[in-house]
GROMACS .gro file of C-alpha atoms in nm:
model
  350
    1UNK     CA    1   3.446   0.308  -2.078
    2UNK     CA    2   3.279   0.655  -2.107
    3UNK     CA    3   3.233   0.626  -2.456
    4UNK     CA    4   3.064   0.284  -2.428
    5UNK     CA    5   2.843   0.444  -2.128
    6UNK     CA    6   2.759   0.740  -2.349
    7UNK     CA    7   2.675   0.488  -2.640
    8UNK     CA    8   2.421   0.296  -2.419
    9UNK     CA    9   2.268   0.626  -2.290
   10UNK     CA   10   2.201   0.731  -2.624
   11UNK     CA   11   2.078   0.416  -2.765
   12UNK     CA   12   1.948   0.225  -2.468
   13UNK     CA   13   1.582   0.275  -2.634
   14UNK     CA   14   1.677   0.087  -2.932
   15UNK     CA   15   1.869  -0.159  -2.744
   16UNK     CA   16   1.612  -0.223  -2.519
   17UNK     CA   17   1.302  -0.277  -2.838
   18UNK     CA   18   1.632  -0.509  -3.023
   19UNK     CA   19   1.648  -0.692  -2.676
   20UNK     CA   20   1.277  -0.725  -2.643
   21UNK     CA   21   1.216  -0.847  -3.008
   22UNK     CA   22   1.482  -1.077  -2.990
   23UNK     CA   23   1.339  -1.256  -2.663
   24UNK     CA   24   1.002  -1.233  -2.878
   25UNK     CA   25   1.145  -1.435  -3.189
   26UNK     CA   26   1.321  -1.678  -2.938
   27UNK     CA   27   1.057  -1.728  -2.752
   28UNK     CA   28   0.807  -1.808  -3.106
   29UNK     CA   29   1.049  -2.040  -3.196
   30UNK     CA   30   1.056  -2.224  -2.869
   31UNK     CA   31   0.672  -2.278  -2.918
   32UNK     CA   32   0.671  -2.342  -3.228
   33UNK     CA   33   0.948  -2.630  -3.175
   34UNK     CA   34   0.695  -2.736  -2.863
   35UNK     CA   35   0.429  -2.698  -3.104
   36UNK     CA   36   0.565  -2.902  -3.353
   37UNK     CA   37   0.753  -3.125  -3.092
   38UNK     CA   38   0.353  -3.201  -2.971
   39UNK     CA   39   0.177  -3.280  -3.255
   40UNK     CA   40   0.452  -3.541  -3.382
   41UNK     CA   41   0.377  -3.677  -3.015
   42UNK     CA   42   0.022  -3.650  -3.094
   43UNK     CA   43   0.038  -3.803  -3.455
   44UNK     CA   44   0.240  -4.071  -3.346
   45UNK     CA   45  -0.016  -4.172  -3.059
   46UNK     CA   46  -0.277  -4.160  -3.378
   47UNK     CA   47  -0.085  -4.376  -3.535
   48UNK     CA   48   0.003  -4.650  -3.264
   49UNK     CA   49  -0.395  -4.637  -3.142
   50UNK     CA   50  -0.467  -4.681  -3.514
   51UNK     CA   51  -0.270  -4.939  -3.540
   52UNK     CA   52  -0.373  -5.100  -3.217
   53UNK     CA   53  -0.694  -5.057  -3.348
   54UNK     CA   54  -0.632  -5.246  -3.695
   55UNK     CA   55  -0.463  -5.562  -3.493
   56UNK     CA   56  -0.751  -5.611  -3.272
   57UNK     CA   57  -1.021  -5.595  -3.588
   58UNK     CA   58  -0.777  -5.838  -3.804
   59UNK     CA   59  -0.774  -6.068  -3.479
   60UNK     CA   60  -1.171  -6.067  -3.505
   61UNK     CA   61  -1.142  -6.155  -3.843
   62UNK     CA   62  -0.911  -6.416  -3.817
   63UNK     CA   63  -1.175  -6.544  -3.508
   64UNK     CA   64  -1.442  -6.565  -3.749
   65UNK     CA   65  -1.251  -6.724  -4.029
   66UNK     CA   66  -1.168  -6.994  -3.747
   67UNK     CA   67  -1.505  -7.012  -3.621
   68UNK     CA   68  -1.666  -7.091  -3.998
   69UNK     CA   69  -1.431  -7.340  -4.044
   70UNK     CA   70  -1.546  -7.537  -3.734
   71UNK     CA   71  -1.905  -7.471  -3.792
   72UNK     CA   72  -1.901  -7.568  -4.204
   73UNK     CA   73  -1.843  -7.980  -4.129
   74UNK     CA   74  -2.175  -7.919  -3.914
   75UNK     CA   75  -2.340  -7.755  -4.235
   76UNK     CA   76  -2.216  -7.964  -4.472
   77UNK     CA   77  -2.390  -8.287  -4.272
   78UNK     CA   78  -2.697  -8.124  -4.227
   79UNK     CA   79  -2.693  -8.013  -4.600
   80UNK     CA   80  -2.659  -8.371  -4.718
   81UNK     CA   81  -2.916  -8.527  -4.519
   82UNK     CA   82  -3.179  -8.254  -4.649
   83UNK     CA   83  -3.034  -8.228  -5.003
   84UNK     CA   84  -2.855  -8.545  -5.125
   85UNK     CA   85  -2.735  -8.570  -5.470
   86UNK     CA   86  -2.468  -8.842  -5.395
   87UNK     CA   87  -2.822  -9.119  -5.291
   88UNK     CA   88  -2.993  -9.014  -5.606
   89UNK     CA   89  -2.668  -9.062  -5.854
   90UNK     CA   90  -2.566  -9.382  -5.676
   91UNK     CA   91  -2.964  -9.510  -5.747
   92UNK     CA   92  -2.902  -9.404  -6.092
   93UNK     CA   93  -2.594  -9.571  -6.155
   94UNK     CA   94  -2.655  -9.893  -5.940
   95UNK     CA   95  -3.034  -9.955  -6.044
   96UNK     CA   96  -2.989  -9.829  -6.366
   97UNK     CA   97  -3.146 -10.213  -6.477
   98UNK     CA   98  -3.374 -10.226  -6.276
   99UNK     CA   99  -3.575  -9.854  -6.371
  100UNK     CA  100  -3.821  -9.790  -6.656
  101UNK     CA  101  -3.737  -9.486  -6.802
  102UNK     CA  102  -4.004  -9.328  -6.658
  103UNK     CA  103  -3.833  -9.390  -6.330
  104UNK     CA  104  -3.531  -9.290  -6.438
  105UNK     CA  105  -3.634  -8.946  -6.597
  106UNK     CA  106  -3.799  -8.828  -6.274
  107UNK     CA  107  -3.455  -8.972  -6.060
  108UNK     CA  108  -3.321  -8.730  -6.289
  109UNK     CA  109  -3.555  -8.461  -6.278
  110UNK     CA  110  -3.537  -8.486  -5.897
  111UNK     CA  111  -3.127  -8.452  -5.945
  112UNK     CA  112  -3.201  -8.095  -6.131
  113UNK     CA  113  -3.346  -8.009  -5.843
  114UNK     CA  114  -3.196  -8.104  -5.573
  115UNK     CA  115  -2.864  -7.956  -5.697
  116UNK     CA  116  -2.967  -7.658  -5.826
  117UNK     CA  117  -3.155  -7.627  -5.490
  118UNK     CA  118  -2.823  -7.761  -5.314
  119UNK     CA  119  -2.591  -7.434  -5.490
  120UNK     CA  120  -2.793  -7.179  -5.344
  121UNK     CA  121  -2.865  -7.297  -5.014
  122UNK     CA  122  -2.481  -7.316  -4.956
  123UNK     CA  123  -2.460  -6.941  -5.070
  124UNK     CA  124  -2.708  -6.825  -4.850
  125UNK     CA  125  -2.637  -6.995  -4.542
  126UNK     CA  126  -2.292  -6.962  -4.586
  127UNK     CA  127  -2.314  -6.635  -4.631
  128UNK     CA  128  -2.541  -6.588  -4.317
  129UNK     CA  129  -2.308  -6.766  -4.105
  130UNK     CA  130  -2.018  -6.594  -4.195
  131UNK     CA  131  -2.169  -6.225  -4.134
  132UNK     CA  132  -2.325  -6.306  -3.824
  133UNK     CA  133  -1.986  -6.409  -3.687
  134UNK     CA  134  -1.857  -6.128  -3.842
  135UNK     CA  135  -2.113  -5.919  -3.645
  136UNK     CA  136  -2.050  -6.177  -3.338
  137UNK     CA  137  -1.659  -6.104  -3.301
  138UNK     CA  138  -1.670  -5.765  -3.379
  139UNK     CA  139  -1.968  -5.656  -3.166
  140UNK     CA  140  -1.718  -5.899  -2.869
  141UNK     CA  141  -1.419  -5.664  -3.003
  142UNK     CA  142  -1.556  -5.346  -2.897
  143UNK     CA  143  -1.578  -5.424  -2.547
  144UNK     CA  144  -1.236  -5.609  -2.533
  145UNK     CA  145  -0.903  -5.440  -2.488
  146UNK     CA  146  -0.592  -5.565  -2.676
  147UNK     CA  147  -0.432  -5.894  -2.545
  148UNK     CA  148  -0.152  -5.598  -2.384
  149UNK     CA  149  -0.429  -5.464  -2.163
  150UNK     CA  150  -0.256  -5.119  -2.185
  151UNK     CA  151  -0.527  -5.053  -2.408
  152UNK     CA  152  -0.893  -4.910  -2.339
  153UNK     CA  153  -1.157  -5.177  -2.515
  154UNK     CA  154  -1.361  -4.928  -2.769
  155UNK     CA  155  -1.673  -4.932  -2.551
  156UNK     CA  156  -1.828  -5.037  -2.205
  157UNK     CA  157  -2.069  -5.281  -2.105
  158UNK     CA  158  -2.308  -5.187  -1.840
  159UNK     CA  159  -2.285  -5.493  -1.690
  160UNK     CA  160  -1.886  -5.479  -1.604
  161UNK     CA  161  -1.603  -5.640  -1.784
  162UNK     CA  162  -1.689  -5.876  -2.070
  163UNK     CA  163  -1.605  -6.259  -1.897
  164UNK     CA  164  -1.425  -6.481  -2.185
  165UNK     CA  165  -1.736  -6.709  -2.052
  166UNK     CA  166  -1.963  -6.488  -2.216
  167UNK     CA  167  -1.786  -6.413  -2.503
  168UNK     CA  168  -1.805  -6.775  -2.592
  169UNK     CA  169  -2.209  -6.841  -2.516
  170UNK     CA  170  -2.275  -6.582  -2.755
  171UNK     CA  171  -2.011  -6.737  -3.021
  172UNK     CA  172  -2.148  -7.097  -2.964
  173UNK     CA  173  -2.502  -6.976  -3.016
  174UNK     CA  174  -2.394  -6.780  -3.315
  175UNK     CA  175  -2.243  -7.111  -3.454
  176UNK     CA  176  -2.595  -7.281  -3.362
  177UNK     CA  177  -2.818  -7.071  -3.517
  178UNK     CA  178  -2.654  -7.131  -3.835
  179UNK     CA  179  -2.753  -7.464  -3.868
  180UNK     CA  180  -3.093  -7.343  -3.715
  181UNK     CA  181  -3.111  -7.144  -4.023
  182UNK     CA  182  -2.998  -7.455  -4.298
  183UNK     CA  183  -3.399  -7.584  -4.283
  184UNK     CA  184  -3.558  -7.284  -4.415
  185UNK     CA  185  -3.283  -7.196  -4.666
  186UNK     CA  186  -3.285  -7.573  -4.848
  187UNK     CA  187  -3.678  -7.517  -4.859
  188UNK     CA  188  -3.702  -7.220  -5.025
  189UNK     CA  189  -3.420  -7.274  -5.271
  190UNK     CA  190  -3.612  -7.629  -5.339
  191UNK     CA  191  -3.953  -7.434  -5.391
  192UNK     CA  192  -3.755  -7.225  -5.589
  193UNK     CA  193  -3.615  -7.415  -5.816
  194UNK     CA  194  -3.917  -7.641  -5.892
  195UNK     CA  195  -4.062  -7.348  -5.927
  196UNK     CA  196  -3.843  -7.186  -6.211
  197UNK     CA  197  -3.691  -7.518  -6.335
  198UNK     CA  198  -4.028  -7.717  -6.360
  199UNK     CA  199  -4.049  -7.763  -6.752
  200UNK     CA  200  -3.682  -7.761  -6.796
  201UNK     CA  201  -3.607  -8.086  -6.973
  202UNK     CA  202  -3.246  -8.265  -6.910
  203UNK     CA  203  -3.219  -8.197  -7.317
  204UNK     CA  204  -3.245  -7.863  -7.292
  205UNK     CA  205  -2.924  -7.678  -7.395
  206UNK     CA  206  -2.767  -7.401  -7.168
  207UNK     CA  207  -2.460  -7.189  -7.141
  208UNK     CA  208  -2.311  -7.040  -6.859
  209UNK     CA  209  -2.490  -6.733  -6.888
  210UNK     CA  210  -2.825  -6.942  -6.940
  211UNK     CA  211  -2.762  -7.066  -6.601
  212UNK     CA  212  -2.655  -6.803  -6.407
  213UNK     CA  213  -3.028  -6.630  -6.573
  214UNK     CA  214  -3.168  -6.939  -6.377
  215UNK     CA  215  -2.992  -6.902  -6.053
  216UNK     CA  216  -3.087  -6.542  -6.031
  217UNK     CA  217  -3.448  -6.616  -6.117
  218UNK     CA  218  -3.443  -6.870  -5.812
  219UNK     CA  219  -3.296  -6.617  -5.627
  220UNK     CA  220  -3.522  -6.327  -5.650
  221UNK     CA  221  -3.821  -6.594  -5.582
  222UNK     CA  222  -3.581  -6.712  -5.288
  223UNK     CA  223  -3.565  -6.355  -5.132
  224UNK     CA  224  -3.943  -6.292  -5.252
  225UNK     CA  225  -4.055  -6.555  -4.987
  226UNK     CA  226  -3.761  -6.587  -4.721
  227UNK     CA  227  -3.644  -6.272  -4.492
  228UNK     CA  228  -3.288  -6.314  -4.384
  229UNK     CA  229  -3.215  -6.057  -4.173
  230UNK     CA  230  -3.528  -6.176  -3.977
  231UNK     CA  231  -3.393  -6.548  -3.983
  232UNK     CA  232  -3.031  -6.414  -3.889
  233UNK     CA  233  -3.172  -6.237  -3.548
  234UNK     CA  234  -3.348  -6.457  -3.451
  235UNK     CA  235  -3.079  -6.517  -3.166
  236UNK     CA  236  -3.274  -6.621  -2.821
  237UNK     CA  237  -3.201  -6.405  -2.500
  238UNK     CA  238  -3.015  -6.566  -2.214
  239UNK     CA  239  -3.217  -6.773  -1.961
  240UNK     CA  240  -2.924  -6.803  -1.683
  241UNK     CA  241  -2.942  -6.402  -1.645
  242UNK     CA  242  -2.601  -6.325  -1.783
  243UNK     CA  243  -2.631  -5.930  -1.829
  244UNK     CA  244  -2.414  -5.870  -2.080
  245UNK     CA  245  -2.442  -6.172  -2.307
  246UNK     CA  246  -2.845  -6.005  -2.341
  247UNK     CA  247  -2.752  -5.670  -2.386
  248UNK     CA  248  -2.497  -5.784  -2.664
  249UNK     CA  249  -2.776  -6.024  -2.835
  250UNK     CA  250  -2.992  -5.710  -2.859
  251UNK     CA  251  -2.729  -5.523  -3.012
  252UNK     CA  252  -2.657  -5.801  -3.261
  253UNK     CA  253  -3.040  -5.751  -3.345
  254UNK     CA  254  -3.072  -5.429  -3.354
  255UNK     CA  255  -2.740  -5.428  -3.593
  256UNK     CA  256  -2.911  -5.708  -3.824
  257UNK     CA  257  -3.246  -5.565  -3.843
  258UNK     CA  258  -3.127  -5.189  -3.938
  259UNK     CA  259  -3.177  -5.067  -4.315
  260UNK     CA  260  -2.812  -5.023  -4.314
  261UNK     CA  261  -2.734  -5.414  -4.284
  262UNK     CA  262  -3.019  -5.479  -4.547
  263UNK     CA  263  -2.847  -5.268  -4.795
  264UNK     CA  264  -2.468  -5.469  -4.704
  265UNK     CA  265  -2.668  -5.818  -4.682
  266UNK     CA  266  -2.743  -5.755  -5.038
  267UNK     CA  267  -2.379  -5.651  -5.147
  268UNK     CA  268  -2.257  -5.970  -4.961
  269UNK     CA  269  -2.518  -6.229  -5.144
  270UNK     CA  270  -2.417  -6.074  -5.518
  271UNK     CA  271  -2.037  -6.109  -5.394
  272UNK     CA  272  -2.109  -6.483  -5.287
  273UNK     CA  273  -2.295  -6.560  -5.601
  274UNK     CA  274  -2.097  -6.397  -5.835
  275UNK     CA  275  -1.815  -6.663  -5.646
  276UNK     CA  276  -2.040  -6.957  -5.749
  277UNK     CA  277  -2.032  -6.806  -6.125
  278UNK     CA  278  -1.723  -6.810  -6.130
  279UNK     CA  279  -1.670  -7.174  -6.025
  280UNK     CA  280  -1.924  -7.282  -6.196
  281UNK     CA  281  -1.752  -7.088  -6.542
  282UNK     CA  282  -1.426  -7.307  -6.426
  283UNK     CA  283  -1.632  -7.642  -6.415
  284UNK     CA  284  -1.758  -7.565  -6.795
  285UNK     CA  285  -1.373  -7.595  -6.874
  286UNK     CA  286  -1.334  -7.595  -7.238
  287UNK     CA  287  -1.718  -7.562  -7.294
  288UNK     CA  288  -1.730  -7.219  -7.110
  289UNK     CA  289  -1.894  -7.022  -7.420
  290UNK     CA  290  -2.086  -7.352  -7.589
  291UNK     CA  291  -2.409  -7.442  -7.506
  292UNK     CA  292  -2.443  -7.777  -7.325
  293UNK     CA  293  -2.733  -8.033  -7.206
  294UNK     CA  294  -2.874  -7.971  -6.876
  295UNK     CA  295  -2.797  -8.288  -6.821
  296UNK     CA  296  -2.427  -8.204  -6.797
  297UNK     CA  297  -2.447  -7.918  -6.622
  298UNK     CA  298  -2.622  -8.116  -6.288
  299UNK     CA  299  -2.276  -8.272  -6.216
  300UNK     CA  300  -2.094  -7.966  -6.258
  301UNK     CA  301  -2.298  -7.754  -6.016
  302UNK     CA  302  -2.283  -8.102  -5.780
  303UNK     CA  303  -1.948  -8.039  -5.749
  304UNK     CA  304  -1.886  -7.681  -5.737
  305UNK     CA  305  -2.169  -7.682  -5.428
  306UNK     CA  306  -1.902  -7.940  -5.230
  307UNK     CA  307  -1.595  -7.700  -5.364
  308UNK     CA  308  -1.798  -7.362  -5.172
  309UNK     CA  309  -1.820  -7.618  -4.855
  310UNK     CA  310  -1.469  -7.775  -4.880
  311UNK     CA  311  -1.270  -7.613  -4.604
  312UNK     CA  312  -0.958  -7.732  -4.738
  313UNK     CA  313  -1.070  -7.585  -5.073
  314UNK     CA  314  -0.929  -7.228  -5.132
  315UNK     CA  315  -1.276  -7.125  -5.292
  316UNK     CA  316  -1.451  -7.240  -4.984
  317UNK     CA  317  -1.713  -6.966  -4.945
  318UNK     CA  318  -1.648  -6.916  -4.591
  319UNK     CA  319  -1.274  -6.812  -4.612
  320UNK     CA  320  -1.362  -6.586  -4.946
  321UNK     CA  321  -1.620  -6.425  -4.769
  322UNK     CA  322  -1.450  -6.280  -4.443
  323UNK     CA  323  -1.191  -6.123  -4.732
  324UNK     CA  324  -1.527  -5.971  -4.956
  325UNK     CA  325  -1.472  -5.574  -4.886
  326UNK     CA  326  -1.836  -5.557  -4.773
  327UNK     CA  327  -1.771  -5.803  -4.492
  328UNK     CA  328  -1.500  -5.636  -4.396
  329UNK     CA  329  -1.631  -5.258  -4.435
  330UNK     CA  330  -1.965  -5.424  -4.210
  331UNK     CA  331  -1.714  -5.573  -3.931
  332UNK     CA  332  -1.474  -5.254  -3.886
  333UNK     CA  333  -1.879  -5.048  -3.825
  334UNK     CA  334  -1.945  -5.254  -3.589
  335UNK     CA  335  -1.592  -5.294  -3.403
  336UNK     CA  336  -1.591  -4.909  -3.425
  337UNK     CA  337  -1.967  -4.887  -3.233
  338UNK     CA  338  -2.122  -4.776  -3.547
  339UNK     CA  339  -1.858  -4.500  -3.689
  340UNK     CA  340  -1.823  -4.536  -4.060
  341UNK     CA  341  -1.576  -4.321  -4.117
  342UNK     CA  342  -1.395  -4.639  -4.106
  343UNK     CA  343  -1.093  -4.552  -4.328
  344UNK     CA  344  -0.949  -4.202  -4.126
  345UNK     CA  345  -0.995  -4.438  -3.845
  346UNK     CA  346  -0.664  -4.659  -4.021
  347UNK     CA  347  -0.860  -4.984  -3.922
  348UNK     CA  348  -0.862  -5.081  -4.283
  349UNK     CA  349  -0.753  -4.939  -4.595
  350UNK     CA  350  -0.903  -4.791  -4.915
   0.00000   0.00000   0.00000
């Protein structure tokens, strides 16, 4: 026992600094393991809010895909009373007797047009439909929590909670406004067409390429005359002085009339119309590369126009569209209140 007492009197300084370091070290490595212990806590909250996140914006994108497929039979009525090709072909077949052939070369010269006109007034009110509910369900999504409620919505309204009431006046007039919209769209694609199509004769020979040359003429006299971000916000104000259903119209104008949108409006429209290309490339069949009458190419863009309205069609336009990564980049902006750093977010991917 003396010894061991005159061993810890003559090393108790070291023993002490050995004791002391060791406490040190032990105690680093409990912080570090809290440390560490922490930030997998934190990561995995990242990663559940993230994925919270990514539920609720797929929900609004399922809405919308929902929504434009009530809202296309509406269209698609409204299209064929303004631009009917199946009344001019049935007075072509049926009366076929009866017309001089001067008759029946301007039947068929108002055919050209109509159908032509017909193709890209489905594109862009199609497209216009689909992106304002985009912008519609989305701007709605950052002011609702998940369906759990355990979860904070992404932003507050001034006027309180967001009432499902409200939600669906501004989705209804969203739905409305795009068969407001159908008027002005068949008009300019009409004016367009006569415009750019005028001396084309129904013997005039065209490939697929010749065509598309012609849509994208019509389109750049189209978007020459007709502003669509002004037609798309053109969403009235509430008269029964429902707070937050103005304050989110506003926003949905303010969202549609930015530079921003302009620029993704224009991705959107080449995304739809390279779509109708590539129907229309389908419809040539065996004659994609050949040059063909005019003539044959009426019933061909005819039918791919119904195809881009068909619902039950899986090149419908509307359920293509919500799935176009510029529609979806545009709704996860505006779920996120604007943030575009929309992929570290984990709402959508790469």
């Amino acid at each position: 026992d003396k010894r061991m007492f005159g061993f810890l009197r003559r090393h108790r300084t070291k023993l002490l600094v050995g004791c002391l370091i060791s406490a040190g070290l032990y105690g680093a490595y409990v912080i570090r393991q809290r440390c560490a212990m922490l930030e997998a806590e934190l990561a995995h909250e990242k990663r559940r809010g993230a994925a919270v996140l990514r539920g609720q914006f797929y929900a609004n994108q399922g809405a919308v895909l929902k929504t434009g497929r009530l809202v296309m039979p509406a269209i698609r009525r409204e299209l064929e009373a303004m631009a009917d090709c199946d009344a001019l072909v049935v007075r072509l077949r049926e009366r076929s007797a009866e017309l001089s052939t001067e008759e029946k070369r301007a039947l068929w010269q108002e055919l050209k047009n109509v159908a032509v006109a017909k193709a890209m007034a489905v594109v862009y009110v199609v497209s216009l439909t689909i992106t304002g509910l985009v912008v519609v369900f989305n701007l709605i999504g950052r002011y609702v929590g998940s369906e759990s409620n355990f979860d904070a919505p992404v932003a507050q309204l001034p006027g309180g909670s967001l009432t499902r009431e409200t939600q669906q006046r501004l989705i209804d007039r969203a739905s409305a406004h795009a068969v407001d919209i159908l008027p002005s769209a068949v008009v300019s694609s009409k004016n367009a067409v006569e415009a750019v199509l005028c001396d084309a004769q129904l013997s005039e020979v065209m490939s697929h390429g010749d065509i598309m040359e012609v849509l994208k003429q019509c389109r750049a006299h189209i978007e020459s005359h007709l502003h669509f971000q002004a037609l798309l916000s053109k969403l009235e104000e509430n008269s029964a002085q429902d707070n937050n259903l103005d304050v989110l119209i506003r926003e949905f104008r303010d969202i549609v009339e930015s530079p921003d949108f302009g620029e993704v409006w224009s991705d959107i429209l080449e995304s739809a119309f390279q779509h109708l290309g590539v129907l229309l490339l389908e419809a040539f069949g065996a004659e994609k590369t050949a040059k063909i009458h005019l003539a044959k190419i009426i019933p061909k863009l005819v039918k791919v126009g119904g195809r881009l309205l068909d619902i039950d069609d899986p090149a419908c336009l509307s359920g293509c569209l919500v799935d176009f990564s510029s529609v979806s980049n545009l709704g996860a902006i505006v779920f996120l209140s604007g943030e575009k750093d929309i992929y570290s977010a984990g709402v959508i991917d790469r």
